[in-house]
PDB file of C-alpha atoms in Angstrom:
ATOM      1  CA  MET A 242      66.937 105.995  22.657  1.00 82.00           C
ATOM      2  CA  ALA A 243      70.042 103.718  22.409  1.00 85.00           C
ATOM      3  CA  SER A 244      72.161 106.476  23.682  1.00 88.00           C
ATOM      4  CA  LEU A 245      70.133 106.789  26.773  1.00 89.00           C
ATOM      5  CA  ALA A 246      70.553 103.100  27.418  1.00 86.00           C
ATOM      6  CA  TRP A 247      74.338 103.569  27.063  1.00 92.00           C
ATOM      7  CA  LEU A 248      74.215 106.389  29.533  1.00 94.00           C
ATOM      8  CA  LEU A 249      72.529 104.161  32.106  1.00 95.00           C
ATOM      9  CA  ILE A 250      75.457 101.913  32.244  1.00 94.00           C
ATOM     10  CA  PRO A 251      77.952 104.373  33.735  1.00 95.00           C
ATOM     11  CA  LEU A 252      75.231 105.959  35.794  1.00 96.00           C
ATOM     12  CA  SER A 253      74.357 102.667  37.448  1.00 97.00           C
ATOM     13  CA  ALA A 254      78.043 101.928  37.885  1.00 97.00           C
ATOM     14  CA  ALA A 255      78.477 105.316  39.715  1.00 98.00           C
ATOM     15  CA  ILE A 256      75.394 104.700  41.925  1.00 98.00           C
ATOM     16  CA  GLY A 257      76.801 101.171  42.719  1.00 98.00           C
ATOM     17  CA  ALA A 258      80.219 102.641  43.472  1.00 98.00           C
ATOM     18  CA  ALA A 259      78.670 105.202  45.819  1.00 97.00           C
ATOM     19  CA  ILE A 260      76.729 102.618  47.699  1.00 97.00           C
ATOM     20  CA  TRP A 261      79.679 100.379  47.981  1.00 97.00           C
ATOM     21  CA  GLY A 262      81.930 103.274  49.204  1.00 96.00           C
ATOM     22  CA  SER A 263      79.421 104.233  51.908  1.00 95.00           C
ATOM     23  CA  TRP A 264      79.253 100.622  52.991  1.00 93.00           C
ATOM     24  CA  ALA A 265      83.054 100.184  52.946  1.00 93.00           C
ATOM     25  CA  ALA A 266      83.574 103.386  54.993  1.00 92.00           C
ATOM     26  CA  ARG A 267      81.136 102.530  57.777  1.00 86.00           C
ATOM     27  CA  ASP A 268      82.145 102.721  61.446  1.00 79.00           C
ATOM     28  CA  ARG A 269      83.181  99.221  62.500  1.00 73.00           C
ATOM     29  CA  THR A 270      84.786  99.977  65.821  1.00 70.00           C
ATOM     30  CA  GLN A 271      82.050  98.374  67.953  1.00 71.00           C
ATOM     31  CA  GLY A 272      82.723  94.983  66.527  1.00 69.00           C
ATOM     32  CA  ASP A 273      86.478  95.443  66.874  1.00 75.00           C
ATOM     33  CA  ILE A 274      86.201  96.260  70.544  1.00 77.00           C
ATOM     34  CA  SER A 275      84.196  93.207  71.382  1.00 77.00           C
ATOM     35  CA  GLU A 276      86.575  90.991  69.351  1.00 83.00           C
ATOM     36  CA  LEU A 277      89.672  92.461  71.069  1.00 85.00           C
ATOM     37  CA  ALA A 278      88.096  91.764  74.494  1.00 86.00           C
ATOM     38  CA  GLY A 279      87.340  88.146  73.399  1.00 87.00           C
ATOM     39  CA  TYR A 280      90.840  87.824  72.137  1.00 90.00           C
ATOM     40  CA  ALA A 281      92.285  89.093  75.428  1.00 90.00           C
ATOM     41  CA  ARG A 282      90.106  86.582  77.308  1.00 91.00           C
ATOM     42  CA  PHE A 283      91.363  83.810  75.013  1.00 92.00           C
ATOM     43  CA  ARG A 284      95.080  84.755  75.541  1.00 92.00           C
ATOM     44  CA  GLU A 285      94.470  84.876  79.311  1.00 91.00           C
ATOM     45  CA  ALA A 286      92.887  81.465  79.334  1.00 91.00           C
ATOM     46  CA  MET A 287      95.586  79.947  77.076  1.00 92.00           C
ATOM     47  CA  GLY A 288      98.335  81.481  79.354  1.00 88.00           C
ATOM     48  CA  ARG A 289      97.088  79.574  82.500  1.00 79.00           C
ATOM     49  CA  SER A 290      99.099  76.497  83.290  1.00 70.00           C
ATOM     50  CA  ASP A 291      96.262  74.696  85.033  1.00 63.00           C
ATOM     51  CA  TYR A 292      92.663  75.140  85.936  1.00 58.00           C
ATOM     52  CA  ALA A 293      90.435  74.293  88.769  1.00 55.00           C
ATOM     53  CA  GLY A 294      88.717  71.452  86.863  1.00 53.00           C
ATOM     54  CA  SER A 295      91.799  69.344  86.241  1.00 52.00           C
ATOM     55  CA  ALA A 296      91.785  65.916  87.959  1.00 52.00           C
ATOM     56  CA  ASP A 297      95.174  66.303  89.677  1.00 52.00           C
ATOM     57  CA  HIS A 298      94.899  70.000  90.645  1.00 49.00           C
ATOM     58  CA  ALA A 299      93.677  69.147  94.225  1.00 49.00           C
ATOM     59  CA  GLY A 300      96.548  66.807  94.960  1.00 51.00           C
ATOM     60  CA  ARG A 301      99.347  69.135  93.760  1.00 51.00           C
ATOM     61  CA  THR A 302     101.862  70.338  96.178  1.00 50.00           C
ATOM     62  CA  GLU A 303     103.841  73.549  96.337  1.00 51.00           C
ATOM     63  CA  GLN A 304     106.938  71.772  95.280  1.00 53.00           C
ATOM     64  CA  ALA A 305     105.349  70.172  92.177  1.00 54.00           C
ATOM     65  CA  GLY A 306     104.068  73.556  91.126  1.00 58.00           C
ATOM     66  CA  ASP A 307     107.604  75.023  91.398  1.00 63.00           C
ATOM     67  CA  ALA A 308     108.885  72.186  89.237  1.00 66.00           C
ATOM     68  CA  ASP A 309     106.076  72.891  86.706  1.00 74.00           C
ATOM     69  CA  GLN A 310     107.102  76.482  86.499  1.00 75.00           C
ATOM     70  CA  ALA A 311     110.816  75.518  85.963  1.00 74.00           C
ATOM     71  CA  ASP A 312     109.783  73.121  83.257  1.00 79.00           C
ATOM     72  CA  GLN A 313     107.718  75.735  81.542  1.00 78.00           C
ATOM     73  CA  ALA A 314     110.481  78.291  81.620  1.00 76.00           C
ATOM     74  CA  THR A 315     112.973  75.766  80.220  1.00 76.00           C
ATOM     75  CA  ALA A 316     110.428  74.921  77.480  1.00 73.00           C
ATOM     76  CA  LYS A 317     109.851  78.578  76.738  1.00 72.00           C
ATOM     77  CA  ALA A 318     113.607  79.207  76.494  1.00 70.00           C
ATOM     78  CA  ARG A 319     114.015  76.290  74.114  1.00 69.00           C
ATOM     79  CA  ALA A 320     111.168  77.427  71.987  1.00 67.00           C
ATOM     80  CA  HIS A 321     112.493  80.945  71.627  1.00 62.00           C
ATOM     81  CA  SER A 322     116.072  79.999  71.030  1.00 62.00           C
ATOM     82  CA  GLY A 323     115.579  78.793  67.397  1.00 59.00           C
ATOM     83  CA  SER A 324     116.463  80.863  64.368  1.00 56.00           C
ATOM     84  CA  ASP A 325     112.710  81.324  63.548  1.00 55.00           C
ATOM     85  CA  ALA A 326     111.925  83.033  66.871  1.00 48.00           C
ATOM     86  CA  VAL A 327     110.145  86.371  66.389  1.00 47.00           C
TER      87      VAL A 327
END
């Protein structure tokens, strides 16, 4: 009887490994697709320089917008000129 008890240990480990293996190999592409779409929306939102709800958006002129773009280009060039730029 004791030998049967010892045989149950590796048997239960094998069953547990089979259950874990089937769980780890499941198809997870559905979650990845929605996460990637959310990440794309996040990057798009973070890439915008201004949004319609800002207080000074209505009073901006074309010239001020051009100056902002020049400032952003200069800041981007400075940020990527360091030795740690990827």
